[in-house]
Every structure is written in structure tokens, then in C-alpha cells.
PDB file of C-alpha atoms in Angstrom:
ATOM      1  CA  UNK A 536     136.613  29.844 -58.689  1.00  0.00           C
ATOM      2  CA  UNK A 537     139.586  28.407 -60.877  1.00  0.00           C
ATOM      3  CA  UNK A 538     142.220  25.927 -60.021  1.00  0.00           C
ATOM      4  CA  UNK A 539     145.121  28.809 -58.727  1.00  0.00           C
ATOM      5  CA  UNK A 540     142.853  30.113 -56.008  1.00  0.00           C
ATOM      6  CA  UNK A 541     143.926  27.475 -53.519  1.00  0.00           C
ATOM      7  CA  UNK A 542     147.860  27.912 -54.400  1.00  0.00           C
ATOM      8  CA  UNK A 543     146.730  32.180 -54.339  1.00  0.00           C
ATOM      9  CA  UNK A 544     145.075  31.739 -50.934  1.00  0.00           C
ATOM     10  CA  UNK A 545     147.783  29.104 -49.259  1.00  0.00           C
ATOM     11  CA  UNK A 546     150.332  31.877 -50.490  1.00  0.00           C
ATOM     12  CA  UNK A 547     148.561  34.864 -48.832  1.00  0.00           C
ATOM     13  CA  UNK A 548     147.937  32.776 -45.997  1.00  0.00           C
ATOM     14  CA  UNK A 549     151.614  31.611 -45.764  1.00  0.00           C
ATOM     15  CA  UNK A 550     152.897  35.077 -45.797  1.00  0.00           C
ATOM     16  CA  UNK A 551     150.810  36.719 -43.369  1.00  0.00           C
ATOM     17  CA  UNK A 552     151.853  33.908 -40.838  1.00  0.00           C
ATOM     18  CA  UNK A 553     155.136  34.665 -41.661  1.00  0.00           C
ATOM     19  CA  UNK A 554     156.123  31.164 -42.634  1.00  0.00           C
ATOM     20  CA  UNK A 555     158.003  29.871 -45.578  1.00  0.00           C
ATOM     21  CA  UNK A 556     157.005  27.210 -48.071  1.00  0.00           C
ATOM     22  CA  UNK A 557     159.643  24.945 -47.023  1.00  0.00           C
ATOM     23  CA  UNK A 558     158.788  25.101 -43.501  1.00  0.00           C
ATOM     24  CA  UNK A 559     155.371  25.023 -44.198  1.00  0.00           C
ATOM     25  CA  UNK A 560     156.066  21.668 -46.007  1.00  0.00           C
ATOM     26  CA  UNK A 561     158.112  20.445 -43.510  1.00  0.00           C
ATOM     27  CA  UNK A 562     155.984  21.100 -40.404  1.00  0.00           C
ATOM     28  CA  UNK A 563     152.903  19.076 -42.698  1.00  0.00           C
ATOM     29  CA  UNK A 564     155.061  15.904 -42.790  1.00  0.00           C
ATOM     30  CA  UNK A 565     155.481  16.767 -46.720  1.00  0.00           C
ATOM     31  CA  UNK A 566     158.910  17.110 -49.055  1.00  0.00           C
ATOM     32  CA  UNK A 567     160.401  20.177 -48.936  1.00  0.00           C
ATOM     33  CA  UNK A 568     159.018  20.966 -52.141  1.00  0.00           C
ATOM     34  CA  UNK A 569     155.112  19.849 -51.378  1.00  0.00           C
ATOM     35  CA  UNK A 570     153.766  23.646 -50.700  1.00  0.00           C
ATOM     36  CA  UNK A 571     155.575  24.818 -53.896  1.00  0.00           C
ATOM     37  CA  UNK A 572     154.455  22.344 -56.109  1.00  0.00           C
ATOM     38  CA  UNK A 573     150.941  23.413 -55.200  1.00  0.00           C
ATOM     39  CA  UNK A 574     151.106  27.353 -54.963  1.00  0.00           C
ATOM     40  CA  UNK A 575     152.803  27.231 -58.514  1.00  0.00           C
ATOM     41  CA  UNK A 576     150.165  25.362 -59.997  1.00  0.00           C
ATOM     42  CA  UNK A 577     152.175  22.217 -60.381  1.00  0.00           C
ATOM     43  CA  UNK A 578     149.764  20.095 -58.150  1.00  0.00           C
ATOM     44  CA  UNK A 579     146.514  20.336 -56.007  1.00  0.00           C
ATOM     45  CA  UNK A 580     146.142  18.993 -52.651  1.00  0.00           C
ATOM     46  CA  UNK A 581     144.049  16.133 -52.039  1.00  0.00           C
ATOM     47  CA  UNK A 582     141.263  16.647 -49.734  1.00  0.00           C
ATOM     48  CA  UNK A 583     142.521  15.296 -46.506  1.00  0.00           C
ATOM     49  CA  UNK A 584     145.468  17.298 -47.455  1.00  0.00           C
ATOM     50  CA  UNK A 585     143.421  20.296 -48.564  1.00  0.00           C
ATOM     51  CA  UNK A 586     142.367  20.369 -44.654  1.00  0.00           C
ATOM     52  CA  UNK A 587     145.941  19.576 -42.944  1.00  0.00           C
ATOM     53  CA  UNK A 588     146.501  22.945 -45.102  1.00  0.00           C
ATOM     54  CA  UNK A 589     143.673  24.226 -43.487  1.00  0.00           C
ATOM     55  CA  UNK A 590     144.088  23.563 -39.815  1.00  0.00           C
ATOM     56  CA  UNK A 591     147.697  24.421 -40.343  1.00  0.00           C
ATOM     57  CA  UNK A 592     145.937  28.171 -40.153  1.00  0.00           C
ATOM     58  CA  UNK A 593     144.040  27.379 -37.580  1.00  0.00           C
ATOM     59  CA  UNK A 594     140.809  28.446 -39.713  1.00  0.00           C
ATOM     60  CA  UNK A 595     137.860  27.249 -41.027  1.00  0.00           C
ATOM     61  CA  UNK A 596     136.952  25.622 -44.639  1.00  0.00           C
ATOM     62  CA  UNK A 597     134.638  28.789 -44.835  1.00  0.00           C
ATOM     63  CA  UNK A 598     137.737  31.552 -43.819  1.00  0.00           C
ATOM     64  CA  UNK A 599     139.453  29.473 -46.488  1.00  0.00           C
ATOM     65  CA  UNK A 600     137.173  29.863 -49.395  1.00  0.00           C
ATOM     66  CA  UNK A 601     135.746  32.823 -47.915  1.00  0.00           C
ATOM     67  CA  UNK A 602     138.992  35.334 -47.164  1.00  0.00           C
ATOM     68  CA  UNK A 603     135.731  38.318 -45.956  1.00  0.00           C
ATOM     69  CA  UNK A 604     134.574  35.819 -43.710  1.00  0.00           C
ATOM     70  CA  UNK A 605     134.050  38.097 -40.468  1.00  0.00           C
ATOM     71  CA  UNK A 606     135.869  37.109 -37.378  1.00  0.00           C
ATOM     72  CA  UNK A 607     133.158  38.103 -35.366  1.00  0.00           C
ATOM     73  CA  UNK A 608     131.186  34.966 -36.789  1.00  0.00           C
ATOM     74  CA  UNK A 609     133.952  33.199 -36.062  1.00  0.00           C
ATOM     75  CA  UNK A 610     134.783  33.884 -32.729  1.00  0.00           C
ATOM     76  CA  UNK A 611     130.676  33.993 -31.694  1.00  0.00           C
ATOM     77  CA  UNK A 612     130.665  30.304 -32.771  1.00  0.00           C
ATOM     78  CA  UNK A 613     133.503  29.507 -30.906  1.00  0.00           C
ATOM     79  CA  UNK A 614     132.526  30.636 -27.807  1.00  0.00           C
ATOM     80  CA  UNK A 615     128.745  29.243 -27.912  1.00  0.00           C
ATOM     81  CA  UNK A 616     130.081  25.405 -29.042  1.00  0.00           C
ATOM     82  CA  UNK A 617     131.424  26.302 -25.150  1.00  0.00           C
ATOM     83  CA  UNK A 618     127.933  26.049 -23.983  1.00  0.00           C
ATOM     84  CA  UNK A 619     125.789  23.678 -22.598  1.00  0.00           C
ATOM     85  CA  UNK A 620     123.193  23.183 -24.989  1.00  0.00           C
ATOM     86  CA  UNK A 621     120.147  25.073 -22.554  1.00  0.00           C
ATOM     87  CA  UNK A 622     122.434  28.069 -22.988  1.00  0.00           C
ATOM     88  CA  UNK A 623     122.819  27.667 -26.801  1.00  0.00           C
ATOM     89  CA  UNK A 624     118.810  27.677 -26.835  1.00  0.00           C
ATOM     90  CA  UNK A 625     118.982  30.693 -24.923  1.00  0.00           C
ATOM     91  CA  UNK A 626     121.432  32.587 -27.527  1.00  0.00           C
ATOM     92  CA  UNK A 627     119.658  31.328 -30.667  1.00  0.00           C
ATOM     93  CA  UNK A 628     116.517  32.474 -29.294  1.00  0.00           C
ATOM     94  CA  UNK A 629     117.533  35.929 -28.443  1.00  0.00           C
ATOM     95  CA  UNK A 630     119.653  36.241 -31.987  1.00  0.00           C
ATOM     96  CA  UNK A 631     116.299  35.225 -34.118  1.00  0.00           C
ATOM     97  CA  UNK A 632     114.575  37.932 -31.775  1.00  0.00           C
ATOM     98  CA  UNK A 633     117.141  40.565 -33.170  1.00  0.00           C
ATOM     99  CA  UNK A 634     116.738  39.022 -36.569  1.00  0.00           C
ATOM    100  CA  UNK A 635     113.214  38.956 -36.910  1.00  0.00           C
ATOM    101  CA  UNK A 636     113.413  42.772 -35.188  1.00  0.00           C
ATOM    102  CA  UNK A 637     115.879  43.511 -37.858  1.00  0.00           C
ATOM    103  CA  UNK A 638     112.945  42.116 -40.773  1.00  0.00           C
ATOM    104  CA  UNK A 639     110.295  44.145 -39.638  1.00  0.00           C
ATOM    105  CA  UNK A 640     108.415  41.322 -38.376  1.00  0.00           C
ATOM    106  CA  UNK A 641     106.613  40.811 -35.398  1.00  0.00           C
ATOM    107  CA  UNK A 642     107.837  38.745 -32.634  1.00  0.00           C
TER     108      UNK A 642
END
């Protein structure tokens, strides 16, 4: 990975939520010119800043880094942190059942 995929990825991310990169700047407590400087290369994010930018998509580190992450993965995690944890036993049991089914190996 090289140093313009996070200024490639906030772009594409920008666009398809239909946001600009002043507003986007603006709505991160940043200068007007904060989301610019770092989609033309000018400047990287720190780290804390790196995930403002992420939870300002409301996605994951790995959505960010990973743009094929499926939302199915997503979502499935979402719903079983809703849980309690007998429950989350329950599911991971049953999805290493389907696993190991899927492996050829015996349960």
C-alpha cells in the first residue's frame, strides 16, 4: 500500500456520501482546507485523526483498508456484539459446525 491510498480511499468515500471536502473538514472540527491537504497528498492524518476520518463513515478500520470487505461480515458482527454472551457461544458453535462441514472434517 503507498502513501495516496488513504487520500484515494477518503476521496471515494467522500463522494459516495455525497459530502464535500470542506464540509467534511468542517464537520471534523478541522480548517476548511484539512481534508484537501490530505487527499492531495499534501499531508497524512495522524492516527487519532486517521479514525475521526474513519467513524466519520461510520465503518470499520478493516472496510477502510479493506474497500471488498463484505457487509454481510459486517452486519453479522453487529448484530451478535447484541448478544448476551450464552447466545454468542451458541452462534460460534453452530458457525465452526458449518465451517468444519465446509472442510470436510468430521464434527
Amino acid at each position: 500500500m503507498d502513501v495516496t491510498f488513504i487520500g484515494q480511499r477518503i476521496t471515494e468515500l467522500r463522494l459516495k456520501k455525497g459530502t464535500s471536502e470542506y464540509q467534511m473538514s468542517y464537520d471534523l472540527g478541522h480548517n476548511k482546507n484539512y481534508i484537501r491537504s490530505i487527499t492531495s497528498g499534501r499531508s497524512l492524518p495522524s492516527v487519532g485523526g486517521l479514525f475521526d476520518i474513519i467513524d466519520y463513515f461510520e465503518i470499520t478500520p478493516a472496510e477502510f483498508f479493506d474497500p471488498e470487505y463484505p457487509q454481510m461480515i459486517r452486519k453479522s458482527i453487529e448484530y451478535m456484539e447484541q448478544l448476551n454472551e450464552e447466545d454468542q457461544l451458541m452462534l460460534l458453535n453452530i458457525i465452526q459446525m458449518f465451517y468444519q462441514k465446509s472442510k470436510g472434517k468430521p464434527q
